[in-house]
mmCIF file of C-alpha atoms in Angstrom:
data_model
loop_
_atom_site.group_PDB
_atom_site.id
_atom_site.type_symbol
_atom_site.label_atom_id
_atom_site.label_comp_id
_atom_site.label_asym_id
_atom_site.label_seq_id
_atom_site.Cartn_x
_atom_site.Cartn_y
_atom_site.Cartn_z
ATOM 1 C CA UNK A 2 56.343 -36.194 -100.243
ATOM 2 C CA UNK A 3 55.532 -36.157 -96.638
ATOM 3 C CA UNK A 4 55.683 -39.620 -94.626
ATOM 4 C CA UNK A 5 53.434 -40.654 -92.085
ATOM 5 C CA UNK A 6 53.859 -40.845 -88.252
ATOM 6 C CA UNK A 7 54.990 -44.211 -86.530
ATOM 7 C CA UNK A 8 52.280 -46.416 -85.995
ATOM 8 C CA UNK A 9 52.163 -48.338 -82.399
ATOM 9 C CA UNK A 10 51.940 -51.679 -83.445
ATOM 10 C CA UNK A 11 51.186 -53.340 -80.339
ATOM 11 C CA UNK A 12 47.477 -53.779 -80.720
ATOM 12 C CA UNK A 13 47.839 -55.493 -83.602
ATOM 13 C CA UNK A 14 48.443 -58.857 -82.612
ATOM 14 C CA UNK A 15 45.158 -58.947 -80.276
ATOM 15 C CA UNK A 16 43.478 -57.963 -83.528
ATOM 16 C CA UNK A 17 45.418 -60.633 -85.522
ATOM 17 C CA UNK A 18 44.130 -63.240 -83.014
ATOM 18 C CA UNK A 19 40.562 -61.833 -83.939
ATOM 19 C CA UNK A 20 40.921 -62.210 -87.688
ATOM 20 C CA UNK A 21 42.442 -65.876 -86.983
ATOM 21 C CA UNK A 22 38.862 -66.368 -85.104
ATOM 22 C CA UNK A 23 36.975 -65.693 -87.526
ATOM 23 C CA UNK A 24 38.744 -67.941 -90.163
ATOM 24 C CA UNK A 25 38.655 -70.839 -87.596
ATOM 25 C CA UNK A 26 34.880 -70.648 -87.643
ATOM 26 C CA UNK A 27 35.038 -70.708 -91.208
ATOM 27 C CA UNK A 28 36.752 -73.535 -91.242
ATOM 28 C CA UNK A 29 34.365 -75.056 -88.652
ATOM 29 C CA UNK A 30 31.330 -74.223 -90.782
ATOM 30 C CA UNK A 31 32.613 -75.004 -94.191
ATOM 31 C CA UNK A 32 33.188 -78.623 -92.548
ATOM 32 C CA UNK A 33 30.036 -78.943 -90.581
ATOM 33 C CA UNK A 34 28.153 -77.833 -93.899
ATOM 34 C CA UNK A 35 29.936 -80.277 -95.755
ATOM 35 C CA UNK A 36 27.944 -83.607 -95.543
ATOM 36 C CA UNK A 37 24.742 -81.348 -96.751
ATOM 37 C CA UNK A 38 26.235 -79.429 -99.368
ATOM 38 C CA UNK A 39 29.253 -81.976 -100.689
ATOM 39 C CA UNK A 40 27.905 -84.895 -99.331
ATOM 40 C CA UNK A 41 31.291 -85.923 -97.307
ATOM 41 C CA UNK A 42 30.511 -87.212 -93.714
ATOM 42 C CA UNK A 43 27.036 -87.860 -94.235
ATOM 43 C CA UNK A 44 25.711 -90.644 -92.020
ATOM 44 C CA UNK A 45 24.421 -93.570 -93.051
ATOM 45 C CA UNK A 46 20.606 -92.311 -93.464
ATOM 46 C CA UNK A 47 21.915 -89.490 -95.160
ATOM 47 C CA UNK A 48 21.521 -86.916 -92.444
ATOM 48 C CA UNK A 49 24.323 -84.159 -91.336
ATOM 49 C CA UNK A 50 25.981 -85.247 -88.068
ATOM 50 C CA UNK A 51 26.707 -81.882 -87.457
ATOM 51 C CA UNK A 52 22.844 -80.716 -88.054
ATOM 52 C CA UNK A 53 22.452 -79.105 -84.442
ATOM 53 C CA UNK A 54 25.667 -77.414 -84.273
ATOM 54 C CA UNK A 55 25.874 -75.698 -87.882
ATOM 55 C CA UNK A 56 23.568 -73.048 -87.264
ATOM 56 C CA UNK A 57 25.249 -71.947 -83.878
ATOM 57 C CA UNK A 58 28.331 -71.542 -85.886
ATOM 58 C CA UNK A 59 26.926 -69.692 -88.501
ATOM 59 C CA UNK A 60 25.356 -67.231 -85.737
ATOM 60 C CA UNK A 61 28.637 -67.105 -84.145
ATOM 61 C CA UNK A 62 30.241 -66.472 -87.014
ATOM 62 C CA UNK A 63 28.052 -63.550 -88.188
ATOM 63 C CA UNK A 64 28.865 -61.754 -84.475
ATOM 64 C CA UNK A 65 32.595 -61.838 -84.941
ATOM 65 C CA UNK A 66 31.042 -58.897 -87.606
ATOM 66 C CA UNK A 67 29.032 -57.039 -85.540
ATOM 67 C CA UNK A 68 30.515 -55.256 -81.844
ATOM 68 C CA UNK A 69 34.282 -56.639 -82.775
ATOM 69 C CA UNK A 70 33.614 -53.731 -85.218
ATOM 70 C CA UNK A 71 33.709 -51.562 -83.002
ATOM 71 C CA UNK A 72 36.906 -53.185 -81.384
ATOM 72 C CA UNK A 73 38.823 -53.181 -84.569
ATOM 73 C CA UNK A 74 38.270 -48.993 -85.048
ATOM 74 C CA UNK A 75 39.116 -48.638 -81.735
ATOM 75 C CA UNK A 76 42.664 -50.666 -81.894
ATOM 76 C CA UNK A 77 43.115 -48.931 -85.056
ATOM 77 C CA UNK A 78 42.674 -45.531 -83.982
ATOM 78 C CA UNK A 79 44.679 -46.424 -80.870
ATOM 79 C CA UNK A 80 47.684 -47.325 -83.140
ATOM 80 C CA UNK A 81 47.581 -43.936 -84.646
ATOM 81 C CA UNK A 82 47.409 -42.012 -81.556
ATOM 82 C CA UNK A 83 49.535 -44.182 -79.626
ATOM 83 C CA UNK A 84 48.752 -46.658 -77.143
ATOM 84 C CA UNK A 85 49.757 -47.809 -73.482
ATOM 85 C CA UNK A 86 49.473 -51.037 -71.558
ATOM 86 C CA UNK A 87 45.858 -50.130 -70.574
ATOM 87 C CA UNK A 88 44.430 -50.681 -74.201
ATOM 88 C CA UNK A 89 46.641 -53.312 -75.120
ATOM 89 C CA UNK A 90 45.486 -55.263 -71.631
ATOM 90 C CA UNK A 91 41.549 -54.222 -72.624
ATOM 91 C CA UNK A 92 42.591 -55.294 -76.318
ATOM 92 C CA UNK A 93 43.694 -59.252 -75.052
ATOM 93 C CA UNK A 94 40.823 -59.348 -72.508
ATOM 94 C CA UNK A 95 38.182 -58.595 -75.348
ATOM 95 C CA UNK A 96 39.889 -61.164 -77.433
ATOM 96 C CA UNK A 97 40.005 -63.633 -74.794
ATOM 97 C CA UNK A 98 36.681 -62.700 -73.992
ATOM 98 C CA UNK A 99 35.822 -63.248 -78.044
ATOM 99 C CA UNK A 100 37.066 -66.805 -77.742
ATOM 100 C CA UNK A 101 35.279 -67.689 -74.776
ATOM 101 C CA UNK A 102 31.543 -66.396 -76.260
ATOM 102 C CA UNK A 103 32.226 -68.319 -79.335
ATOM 103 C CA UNK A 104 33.211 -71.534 -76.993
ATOM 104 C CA UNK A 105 29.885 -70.930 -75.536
ATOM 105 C CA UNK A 106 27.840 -70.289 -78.243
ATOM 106 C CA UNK A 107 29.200 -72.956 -80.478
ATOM 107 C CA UNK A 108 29.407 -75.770 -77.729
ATOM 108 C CA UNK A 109 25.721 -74.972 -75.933
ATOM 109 C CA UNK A 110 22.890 -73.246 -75.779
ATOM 110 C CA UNK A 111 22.766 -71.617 -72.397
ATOM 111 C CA UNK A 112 21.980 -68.187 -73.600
ATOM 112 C CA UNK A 113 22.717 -66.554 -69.896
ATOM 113 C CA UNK A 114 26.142 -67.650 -69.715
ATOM 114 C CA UNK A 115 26.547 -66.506 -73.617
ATOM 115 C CA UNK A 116 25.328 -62.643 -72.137
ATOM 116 C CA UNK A 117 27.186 -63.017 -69.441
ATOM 117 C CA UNK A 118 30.338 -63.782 -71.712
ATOM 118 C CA UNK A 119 29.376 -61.309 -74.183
ATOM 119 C CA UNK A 120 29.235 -58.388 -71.037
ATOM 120 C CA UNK A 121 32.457 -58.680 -70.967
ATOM 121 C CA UNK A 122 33.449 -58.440 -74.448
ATOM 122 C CA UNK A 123 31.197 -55.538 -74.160
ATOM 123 C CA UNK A 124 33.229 -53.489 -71.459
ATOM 124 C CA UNK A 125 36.435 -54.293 -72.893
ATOM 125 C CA UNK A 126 35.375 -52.840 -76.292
ATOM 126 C CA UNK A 127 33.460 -49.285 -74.087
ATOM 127 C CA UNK A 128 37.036 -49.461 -72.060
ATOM 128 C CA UNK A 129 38.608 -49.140 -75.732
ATOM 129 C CA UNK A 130 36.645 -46.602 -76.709
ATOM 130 C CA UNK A 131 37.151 -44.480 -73.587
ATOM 131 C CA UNK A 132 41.096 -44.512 -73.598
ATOM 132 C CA UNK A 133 40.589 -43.340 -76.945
ATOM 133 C CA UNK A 134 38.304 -40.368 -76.256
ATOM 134 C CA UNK A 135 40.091 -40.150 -73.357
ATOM 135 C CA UNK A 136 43.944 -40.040 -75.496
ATOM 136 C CA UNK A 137 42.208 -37.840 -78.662
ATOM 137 C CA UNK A 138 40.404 -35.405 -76.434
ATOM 138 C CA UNK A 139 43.395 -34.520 -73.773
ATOM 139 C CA UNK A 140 45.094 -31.362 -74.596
ATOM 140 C CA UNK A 141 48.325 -31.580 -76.021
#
């Protein structure tokens, strides 16, 4: 039986911090859908105080599954190659810039700052993807 290389762990927290993201927002939607769906927290008339903000969660939600994606094969790749302080700074900037985009999304709707926000998300993850080429494609 042959055993695998060591795996560089150290991108694995930023992608821990992801993960724990993502469950937040669960959390966040499963309470502001509760006064429709359970009936807990509805107001007096009946309505959902958290109406206006449920559907920017949901959205918010659904992006932590579409370019962080990309992010997570990345980091994992990374791992099994090895990695350097370049990735693992790219790897806490996209996560930072994860948390920001969803503080934005979730708490307004100024869609400029959101792209804005997300641009930099956006770089991180290319930045990623280029120390990776970058690390796979270098002759050994």
């Amino acid at each position: 039986m042959t055993s695998l290389a060591p795996v560089d762990t150290a991108l694995l927290l930023p992608m821990a911090t992801h993960v724990a993201l993502a469950a937040l927002l669960y959390v966040l939607l499963t309470i502001a859908r509760a006064p429709a769906i359970w009936g807990i927290g509805r107001r007096a008339d009946g309505s959902n105080p958290w109406a206006t903000v449920e559907p920017r969660i949901s959205a918010n939600l659904s992006n932590q599954f579409e370019w962080p994606l990309f992010f997570h094969v990345a980091c994992v790749v990374l791992m099994l190659l090895g990695t350097h302080h370049a990735a693992i700074a790219l790897a806490w900037f996209f996560v930072a810039g994860r948390v920001l985009h969803s503080g934005v999304q979730v708490l307004t709707t100024n869609v400029r700052l959101r792209g804005l926000v997300f641009t930099v998300n956006f770089l991180a993850v290319l930045g990623l993807w280029g120390l990776l080429l970058q690390r796979a494609l270098a002759p050994a």
